[in-house]
């Protein structure tokens, strides 16, 4: 039961990372596109916030999978296969 719970937590963190990466890419494409300095500033702040959030989630995921990198690689490959990536 504990193993399933930890597996679910890692899957959740991986899902969060992929969502943050997609959002970060969206805001990266919009940086500097507006004629308004305020809009550009807001977009830059959102972009940086998403980068920081990604780093924090990645750190949490790394702490959970620190000791078993072979198992984590297999788990990641299985999760990507399920998603069709």
PDB file of N, CA and C in Angstrom:
ATOM      1  N   UNK A   1       0.817  -1.194   0.000  1.00  0.00           N
ATOM      2  CA  UNK A   1       0.000   0.000   0.000  1.00  0.00           C
ATOM      3  C   UNK A   1       0.862   1.260   0.000  1.00  0.00           C
ATOM      4  N   UNK A   2       1.891   1.264   0.829  1.00  0.00           N
ATOM      5  CA  UNK A   2       2.772   2.420   0.911  1.00  0.00           C
ATOM      6  C   UNK A   2       3.497   2.618  -0.417  1.00  0.00           C
ATOM      7  N   UNK A   3       3.885   1.514  -1.062  1.00  0.00           N
ATOM      8  CA  UNK A   3       4.572   1.600  -2.352  1.00  0.00           C
ATOM      9  C   UNK A   3       3.659   2.192  -3.422  1.00  0.00           C
ATOM     10  N   UNK A   4       2.388   1.790  -3.429  1.00  0.00           N
ATOM     11  CA  UNK A   4       1.436   2.355  -4.378  1.00  0.00           C
ATOM     12  C   UNK A   4       1.221   3.846  -4.135  1.00  0.00           C
ATOM     13  N   UNK A   5       1.184   4.222  -2.874  1.00  0.00           N
ATOM     14  CA  UNK A   5       1.005   5.634  -2.524  1.00  0.00           C
ATOM     15  C   UNK A   5       2.185   6.457  -3.029  1.00  0.00           C
ATOM     16  N   UNK A   6       3.411   5.976  -2.796  1.00  0.00           N
ATOM     17  CA  UNK A   6       4.603   6.687  -3.247  1.00  0.00           C
ATOM     18  C   UNK A   6       4.635   6.761  -4.772  1.00  0.00           C
ATOM     19  N   UNK A   7       4.235   5.682  -5.415  1.00  0.00           N
ATOM     20  CA  UNK A   7       4.190   5.658  -6.887  1.00  0.00           C
ATOM     21  C   UNK A   7       3.200   6.708  -7.392  1.00  0.00           C
ATOM     22  N   UNK A   8       2.051   6.795  -6.755  1.00  0.00           N
ATOM     23  CA  UNK A   8       1.044   7.793  -7.128  1.00  0.00           C
ATOM     24  C   UNK A   8       1.533   9.218  -6.920  1.00  0.00           C
ATOM     25  N   UNK A   9       2.250   9.433  -5.835  1.00  0.00           N
ATOM     26  CA  UNK A   9       2.799  10.768  -5.580  1.00  0.00           C
ATOM     27  C   UNK A   9       3.811  11.147  -6.656  1.00  0.00           C
ATOM     28  N   UNK A  10       4.665  10.209  -7.038  1.00  0.00           N
ATOM     29  CA  UNK A  10       5.649  10.490  -8.081  1.00  0.00           C
ATOM     30  C   UNK A  10       4.960  10.755  -9.414  1.00  0.00           C
ATOM     31  N   UNK A  11       3.917   9.983  -9.719  1.00  0.00           N
ATOM     32  CA  UNK A  11       3.161  10.225 -10.950  1.00  0.00           C
ATOM     33  C   UNK A  11       2.517  11.604 -10.936  1.00  0.00           C
ATOM     34  N   UNK A  12       1.987  11.985  -9.790  1.00  0.00           N
ATOM     35  CA  UNK A  12       1.384  13.310  -9.661  1.00  0.00           C
ATOM     36  C   UNK A  12       2.397  14.423  -9.872  1.00  0.00           C
ATOM     37  N   UNK A  13       3.593  14.242  -9.328  1.00  0.00           N
ATOM     38  CA  UNK A  13       4.631  15.248  -9.517  1.00  0.00           C
ATOM     39  C   UNK A  13       5.074  15.312 -10.971  1.00  0.00           C
ATOM     40  N   UNK A  14       5.147  14.175 -11.628  1.00  0.00           N
ATOM     41  CA  UNK A  14       5.513  14.173 -13.051  1.00  0.00           C
ATOM     42  C   UNK A  14       4.439  14.865 -13.883  1.00  0.00           C
ATOM     43  N   UNK A  15       3.184  14.632 -13.551  1.00  0.00           N
ATOM     44  CA  UNK A  15       2.088  15.295 -14.250  1.00  0.00           C
ATOM     45  C   UNK A  15       2.167  16.806 -14.030  1.00  0.00           C
ATOM     46  N   UNK A  16       2.430  17.214 -12.800  1.00  0.00           N
ATOM     47  CA  UNK A  16       2.568  18.639 -12.500  1.00  0.00           C
ATOM     48  C   UNK A  16       3.717  19.249 -13.300  1.00  0.00           C
ATOM     49  N   UNK A  17       4.824  18.524 -13.416  1.00  0.00           N
ATOM     50  CA  UNK A  17       5.954  19.021 -14.206  1.00  0.00           C
ATOM     51  C   UNK A  17       5.582  19.213 -15.660  1.00  0.00           C
ATOM     52  N   UNK A  18       4.839  18.277 -16.217  1.00  0.00           N
ATOM     53  CA  UNK A  18       4.474  18.407 -17.629  1.00  0.00           C
ATOM     54  C   UNK A  18       3.505  19.566 -17.853  1.00  0.00           C
ATOM     55  N   UNK A  19       2.590  19.772 -16.924  1.00  0.00           N
ATOM     56  CA  UNK A  19       1.660  20.894 -17.031  1.00  0.00           C
ATOM     57  C   UNK A  19       2.417  22.221 -16.915  1.00  0.00           C
ATOM     58  N   UNK A  20       3.321  22.296 -15.957  1.00  0.00           N
ATOM     59  CA  UNK A  20       4.112  23.522 -15.793  1.00  0.00           C
ATOM     60  C   UNK A  20       4.981  23.788 -17.017  1.00  0.00           C
ATOM     61  N   UNK A  21       5.536  22.743 -17.610  1.00  0.00           N
ATOM     62  CA  UNK A  21       6.367  22.914 -18.805  1.00  0.00           C
ATOM     63  C   UNK A  21       5.535  23.458 -19.969  1.00  0.00           C
ATOM     64  N   UNK A  22       4.317  22.956 -20.108  1.00  0.00           N
ATOM     65  CA  UNK A  22       3.449  23.438 -21.185  1.00  0.00           C
ATOM     66  C   UNK A  22       3.077  24.905 -20.976  1.00  0.00           C
ATOM     67  N   UNK A  23       2.730  25.263 -19.753  1.00  0.00           N
ATOM     68  CA  UNK A  23       2.388  26.655 -19.448  1.00  0.00           C
ATOM     69  C   UNK A  23       3.593  27.574 -19.639  1.00  0.00           C
ATOM     70  N   UNK A  24       4.768  27.107 -19.204  1.00  0.00           N
ATOM     71  CA  UNK A  24       5.974  27.905 -19.335  1.00  0.00           C
ATOM     72  C   UNK A  24       6.299  28.145 -20.812  1.00  0.00           C
ATOM     73  N   UNK A  25       6.112  27.141 -21.645  1.00  0.00           N
ATOM     74  CA  UNK A  25       6.356  27.294 -23.087  1.00  0.00           C
ATOM     75  C   UNK A  25       5.380  28.294 -23.697  1.00  0.00           C
ATOM     76  N   UNK A  26       4.130  28.263 -23.226  1.00  0.00           N
ATOM     77  CA  UNK A  26       3.133  29.211 -23.734  1.00  0.00           C
ATOM     78  C   UNK A  26       3.542  30.647 -23.413  1.00  0.00           C
ATOM     79  N   UNK A  27       3.973  30.890 -22.177  1.00  0.00           N
ATOM     80  CA  UNK A  27       4.347  32.245 -21.791  1.00  0.00           C
ATOM     81  C   UNK A  27       5.674  32.648 -22.407  1.00  0.00           C
ATOM     82  N   UNK A  28       6.578  31.702 -22.635  1.00  0.00           N
ATOM     83  CA  UNK A  28       7.859  32.018 -23.274  1.00  0.00           C
ATOM     84  C   UNK A  28       7.634  32.552 -24.682  1.00  0.00           C
ATOM     85  N   UNK A  29       6.647  32.004 -25.371  1.00  0.00           N
ATOM     86  CA  UNK A  29       6.343  32.454 -26.729  1.00  0.00           C
ATOM     87  C   UNK A  29       5.763  33.866 -26.750  1.00  0.00           C
ATOM     88  N   UNK A  30       5.149  34.290 -25.666  1.00  0.00           N
ATOM     89  CA  UNK A  30       4.511  35.607 -25.617  1.00  0.00           C
ATOM     90  C   UNK A  30       5.405  36.720 -25.070  1.00  0.00           C
ATOM     91  N   UNK A  31       6.598  36.360 -24.592  1.00  0.00           N
ATOM     92  CA  UNK A  31       7.476  37.367 -23.994  1.00  0.00           C
ATOM     93  C   UNK A  31       7.872  38.428 -25.013  1.00  0.00           C
ATOM     94  N   UNK A  32       7.663  39.686 -24.650  1.00  0.00           N
ATOM     95  CA  UNK A  32       8.076  40.800 -25.492  1.00  0.00           C
ATOM     96  C   UNK A  32       7.212  41.041 -26.715  1.00  0.00           C
ATOM     97  N   UNK A  33       6.087  40.362 -26.849  1.00  0.00           N
ATOM     98  CA  UNK A  33       5.238  40.483 -28.033  1.00  0.00           C
ATOM     99  C   UNK A  33       4.287  41.677 -27.982  1.00  0.00           C
ATOM    100  N   UNK A  34       3.994  42.162 -26.808  1.00  0.00           N
ATOM    101  CA  UNK A  34       3.027  43.239 -26.667  1.00  0.00           C
ATOM    102  C   UNK A  34       3.701  44.610 -26.807  1.00  0.00           C
ATOM    103  N   UNK A  35       2.932  45.575 -27.229  1.00  0.00           N
ATOM    104  CA  UNK A  35       3.433  46.947 -27.316  1.00  0.00           C
ATOM    105  C   UNK A  35       3.458  47.604 -25.931  1.00  0.00           C
ATOM    106  N   UNK A  36       2.720  47.028 -24.992  1.00  0.00           N
ATOM    107  CA  UNK A  36       2.623  47.585 -23.650  1.00  0.00           C
ATOM    108  C   UNK A  36       3.735  47.026 -22.752  1.00  0.00           C
ATOM    109  N   UNK A  37       4.466  47.912 -22.090  1.00  0.00           N
ATOM    110  CA  UNK A  37       5.528  47.461 -21.198  1.00  0.00           C
ATOM    111  C   UNK A  37       4.953  46.726 -19.996  1.00  0.00           C
ATOM    112  N   UNK A  38       3.764  47.149 -19.567  1.00  0.00           N
ATOM    113  CA  UNK A  38       3.143  46.517 -18.408  1.00  0.00           C
ATOM    114  C   UNK A  38       2.759  45.073 -18.715  1.00  0.00           C
ATOM    115  N   UNK A  39       2.200  44.847 -19.887  1.00  0.00           N
ATOM    116  CA  UNK A  39       1.837  43.492 -20.294  1.00  0.00           C
ATOM    117  C   UNK A  39       3.088  42.626 -20.415  1.00  0.00           C
ATOM    118  N   UNK A  40       4.135  43.177 -21.027  1.00  0.00           N
ATOM    119  CA  UNK A  40       5.394  42.429 -21.158  1.00  0.00           C
ATOM    120  C   UNK A  40       5.992  42.098 -19.803  1.00  0.00           C
ATOM    121  N   UNK A  41       5.897  43.028 -18.885  1.00  0.00           N
ATOM    122  CA  UNK A  41       6.413  42.810 -17.534  1.00  0.00           C
ATOM    123  C   UNK A  41       5.630  41.703 -16.825  1.00  0.00           C
ATOM    124  N   UNK A  42       4.319  41.745 -16.958  1.00  0.00           N
ATOM    125  CA  UNK A  42       3.471  40.723 -16.341  1.00  0.00           C
ATOM    126  C   UNK A  42       3.772  39.345 -16.926  1.00  0.00           C
ATOM    127  N   UNK A  43       3.951  39.289 -18.232  1.00  0.00           N
ATOM    128  CA  UNK A  43       4.273  38.009 -18.876  1.00  0.00           C
ATOM    129  C   UNK A  43       5.627  37.484 -18.413  1.00  0.00           C
ATOM    130  N   UNK A  44       6.582  38.365 -18.264  1.00  0.00           N
ATOM    131  CA  UNK A  44       7.910  37.944 -17.803  1.00  0.00           C
ATOM    132  C   UNK A  44       7.840  37.398 -16.378  1.00  0.00           C
ATOM    133  N   UNK A  45       7.041  38.036 -15.546  1.00  0.00           N
ATOM    134  CA  UNK A  45       6.883  37.571 -14.168  1.00  0.00           C
ATOM    135  C   UNK A  45       6.201  36.217 -14.136  1.00  0.00           C
ATOM    136  N   UNK A  46       5.158  36.031 -14.933  1.00  0.00           N
ATOM    137  CA  UNK A  46       4.477  34.729 -14.991  1.00  0.00           C
ATOM    138  C   UNK A  46       5.430  33.651 -15.490  1.00  0.00           C
ATOM    139  N   UNK A  47       6.220  33.976 -16.498  1.00  0.00           N
ATOM    140  CA  UNK A  47       7.173  33.017 -17.051  1.00  0.00           C
ATOM    141  C   UNK A  47       8.183  32.598 -15.984  1.00  0.00           C
ATOM    142  N   UNK A  48       8.727  33.555 -15.260  1.00  0.00           N
ATOM    143  CA  UNK A  48       9.702  33.255 -14.205  1.00  0.00           C
ATOM    144  C   UNK A  48       9.066  32.457 -13.082  1.00  0.00           C
ATOM    145  N   UNK A  49       7.835  32.790 -12.729  1.00  0.00           N
ATOM    146  CA  UNK A  49       7.120  32.062 -11.683  1.00  0.00           C
ATOM    147  C   UNK A  49       6.953  30.595 -12.069  1.00  0.00           C
ATOM    148  N   UNK A  50       6.613  30.346 -13.319  1.00  0.00           N
ATOM    149  CA  UNK A  50       6.464  28.970 -13.779  1.00  0.00           C
ATOM    150  C   UNK A  50       7.799  28.231 -13.777  1.00  0.00           C
ATOM    151  N   UNK A  51       8.880  28.917 -14.103  1.00  0.00           N
ATOM    152  CA  UNK A  51      10.199  28.288 -14.060  1.00  0.00           C
ATOM    153  C   UNK A  51      10.576  27.906 -12.629  1.00  0.00           C
ATOM    154  N   UNK A  52      10.291  28.789 -11.687  1.00  0.00           N
ATOM    155  CA  UNK A  52      10.578  28.508 -10.283  1.00  0.00           C
ATOM    156  C   UNK A  52       9.724  27.339  -9.791  1.00  0.00           C
ATOM    157  N   UNK A  53       8.461  27.324 -10.169  1.00  0.00           N
ATOM    158  CA  UNK A  53       7.576  26.227  -9.763  1.00  0.00           C
ATOM    159  C   UNK A  53       8.077  24.899 -10.328  1.00  0.00           C
ATOM    160  N   UNK A  54       8.519  24.907 -11.578  1.00  0.00           N
ATOM    161  CA  UNK A  54       9.066  23.686 -12.171  1.00  0.00           C
ATOM    162  C   UNK A  54      10.282  23.201 -11.392  1.00  0.00           C
ATOM    163  N   UNK A  55      11.151  24.107 -11.034  1.00  0.00           N
ATOM    164  CA  UNK A  55      12.352  23.725 -10.284  1.00  0.00           C
ATOM    165  C   UNK A  55      11.987  23.124  -8.933  1.00  0.00           C
ATOM    166  N   UNK A  56      10.998  23.701  -8.275  1.00  0.00           N
ATOM    167  CA  UNK A  56      10.587  23.182  -6.959  1.00  0.00           C
ATOM    168  C   UNK A  56       9.945  21.811  -7.064  1.00  0.00           C
ATOM    169  N   UNK A  57       9.117  21.606  -8.063  1.00  0.00           N
ATOM    170  CA  UNK A  57       8.491  20.294  -8.245  1.00  0.00           C
ATOM    171  C   UNK A  57       9.544  19.261  -8.628  1.00  0.00           C
ATOM    172  N   UNK A  58      10.483  19.649  -9.482  1.00  0.00           N
ATOM    173  CA  UNK A  58      11.563  18.732  -9.868  1.00  0.00           C
ATOM    174  C   UNK A  58      12.398  18.352  -8.650  1.00  0.00           C
ATOM    175  N   UNK A  59      12.659  19.302  -7.769  1.00  0.00           N
ATOM    176  CA  UNK A  59      13.412  19.021  -6.550  1.00  0.00           C
ATOM    177  C   UNK A  59      12.663  18.027  -5.670  1.00  0.00           C
ATOM    178  N   UNK A  60      11.369  18.224  -5.519  1.00  0.00           N
ATOM    179  CA  UNK A  60      10.562  17.295  -4.717  1.00  0.00           C
ATOM    180  C   UNK A  60      10.576  15.896  -5.330  1.00  0.00           C
ATOM    181  N   UNK A  61      10.470  15.832  -6.642  1.00  0.00           N
ATOM    182  CA  UNK A  61      10.504  14.536  -7.326  1.00  0.00           C
ATOM    183  C   UNK A  61      11.868  13.872  -7.153  1.00  0.00           C
ATOM    184  N   UNK A  62      12.926  14.642  -7.262  1.00  0.00           N
ATOM    185  CA  UNK A  62      14.274  14.090  -7.084  1.00  0.00           C
ATOM    186  C   UNK A  62      14.480  13.561  -5.672  1.00  0.00           C
ATOM    187  N   UNK A  63      13.933  14.232  -4.686  1.00  0.00           N
ATOM    188  CA  UNK A  63      14.061  13.761  -3.301  1.00  0.00           C
ATOM    189  C   UNK A  63      13.339  12.436  -3.091  1.00  0.00           C
ATOM    190  N   UNK A  64      12.247  12.256  -3.811  1.00  0.00           N
ATOM    191  CA  UNK A  64      11.488  11.011  -3.659  1.00  0.00           C
ATOM    192  C   UNK A  64      12.145   9.844  -4.387  1.00  0.00           C
ATOM    193  N   UNK A  65      12.924  10.128  -5.420  1.00  0.00           N
ATOM    194  CA  UNK A  65      13.501   9.060  -6.230  1.00  0.00           C
ATOM    195  C   UNK A  65      15.022   9.028  -6.152  1.00  0.00           C
ATOM    196  N   UNK A  66      15.597   9.614  -5.133  1.00  0.00           N
ATOM    197  CA  UNK A  66      17.044   9.748  -5.031  1.00  0.00           C
ATOM    198  C   UNK A  66      17.749   8.389  -5.016  1.00  0.00           C
ATOM    199  N   UNK A  67      17.311   7.459  -4.212  1.00  0.00           N
ATOM    200  CA  UNK A  67      18.030   6.204  -4.016  1.00  0.00           C
ATOM    201  C   UNK A  67      17.818   5.167  -5.090  1.00  0.00           C
ATOM    202  N   UNK A  68      16.732   5.229  -5.826  1.00  0.00           N
ATOM    203  CA  UNK A  68      16.406   4.158  -6.767  1.00  0.00           C
ATOM    204  C   UNK A  68      16.261   4.699  -8.187  1.00  0.00           C
ATOM    205  N   UNK A  69      17.379   5.143  -8.762  1.00  0.00           N
ATOM    206  CA  UNK A  69      17.326   5.773 -10.082  1.00  0.00           C
ATOM    207  C   UNK A  69      16.937   4.780 -11.171  1.00  0.00           C
ATOM    208  N   UNK A  70      17.341   3.522 -11.069  1.00  0.00           N
ATOM    209  CA  UNK A  70      16.968   2.522 -12.080  1.00  0.00           C
ATOM    210  C   UNK A  70      15.464   2.286 -12.049  1.00  0.00           C
ATOM    211  N   UNK A  71      14.921   2.212 -10.856  1.00  0.00           N
ATOM    212  CA  UNK A  71      13.475   2.021 -10.713  1.00  0.00           C
ATOM    213  C   UNK A  71      12.723   3.259 -11.212  1.00  0.00           C
ATOM    214  N   UNK A  72      13.266   4.426 -10.946  1.00  0.00           N
ATOM    215  CA  UNK A  72      12.632   5.672 -11.389  1.00  0.00           C
ATOM    216  C   UNK A  72      12.635   5.763 -12.908  1.00  0.00           C
ATOM    217  N   UNK A  73      13.725   5.359 -13.541  1.00  0.00           N
ATOM    218  CA  UNK A  73      13.789   5.386 -14.997  1.00  0.00           C
ATOM    219  C   UNK A  73      12.750   4.450 -15.606  1.00  0.00           C
ATOM    220  N   UNK A  74      12.614   3.266 -15.022  1.00  0.00           N
ATOM    221  CA  UNK A  74      11.617   2.311 -15.505  1.00  0.00           C
ATOM    222  C   UNK A  74      10.205   2.860 -15.298  1.00  0.00           C
ATOM    223  N   UNK A  75       9.985   3.485 -14.153  1.00  0.00           N
ATOM    224  CA  UNK A  75       8.684   4.080 -13.844  1.00  0.00           C
ATOM    225  C   UNK A  75       8.353   5.212 -14.813  1.00  0.00           C
ATOM    226  N   UNK A  76       9.341   6.040 -15.103  1.00  0.00           N
ATOM    227  CA  UNK A  76       9.145   7.156 -16.029  1.00  0.00           C
ATOM    228  C   UNK A  76       8.846   6.634 -17.431  1.00  0.00           C
ATOM    229  N   UNK A  77       9.569   5.617 -17.863  1.00  0.00           N
ATOM    230  CA  UNK A  77       9.334   5.036 -19.185  1.00  0.00           C
ATOM    231  C   UNK A  77       7.916   4.459 -19.273  1.00  0.00           C
ATOM    232  N   UNK A  78       7.460   3.809 -18.219  1.00  0.00           N
ATOM    233  CA  UNK A  78       6.118   3.246 -18.194  1.00  0.00           C
ATOM    234  C   UNK A  78       5.068   4.358 -18.243  1.00  0.00           C
ATOM    235  N   UNK A  79       5.289   5.438 -17.477  1.00  0.00           N
ATOM    236  CA  UNK A  79       4.346   6.559 -17.470  1.00  0.00           C
ATOM    237  C   UNK A  79       4.276   7.225 -18.835  1.00  0.00           C
ATOM    238  N   UNK A  80       5.424   7.404 -19.484  1.00  0.00           N
ATOM    239  CA  UNK A  80       5.428   8.000 -20.828  1.00  0.00           C
ATOM    240  C   UNK A  80       4.761   7.100 -21.850  1.00  0.00           C
ATOM    241  N   UNK A  81       4.959   5.796 -21.686  1.00  0.00           N
ATOM    242  CA  UNK A  81       4.309   4.845 -22.586  1.00  0.00           C
ATOM    243  C   UNK A  81       2.795   4.888 -22.444  1.00  0.00           C
ATOM    244  N   UNK A  82       2.322   5.018 -21.197  1.00  0.00           N
ATOM    245  CA  UNK A  82       0.881   5.118 -20.949  1.00  0.00           C
ATOM    246  C   UNK A  82       0.296   6.370 -21.603  1.00  0.00           C
ATOM    247  N   UNK A  83       1.077   7.447 -21.584  1.00  0.00           N
ATOM    248  CA  UNK A  83       0.615   8.701 -22.187  1.00  0.00           C
ATOM    249  C   UNK A  83       0.733   8.706 -23.699  1.00  0.00           C
ATOM    250  N   UNK A  84       1.489   7.755 -24.223  1.00  0.00           N
ATOM    251  CA  UNK A  84       1.666   7.672 -25.670  1.00  0.00           C
ATOM    252  C   UNK A  84       2.735   8.601 -26.183  1.00  0.00           C
ATOM    253  N   UNK A  85       3.695   8.931 -25.344  1.00  0.00           N
ATOM    254  CA  UNK A  85       4.777   9.832 -25.756  1.00  0.00           C
ATOM    255  C   UNK A  85       6.019   9.064 -26.060  1.00  0.00           C
TER     256      UNK A  85
END
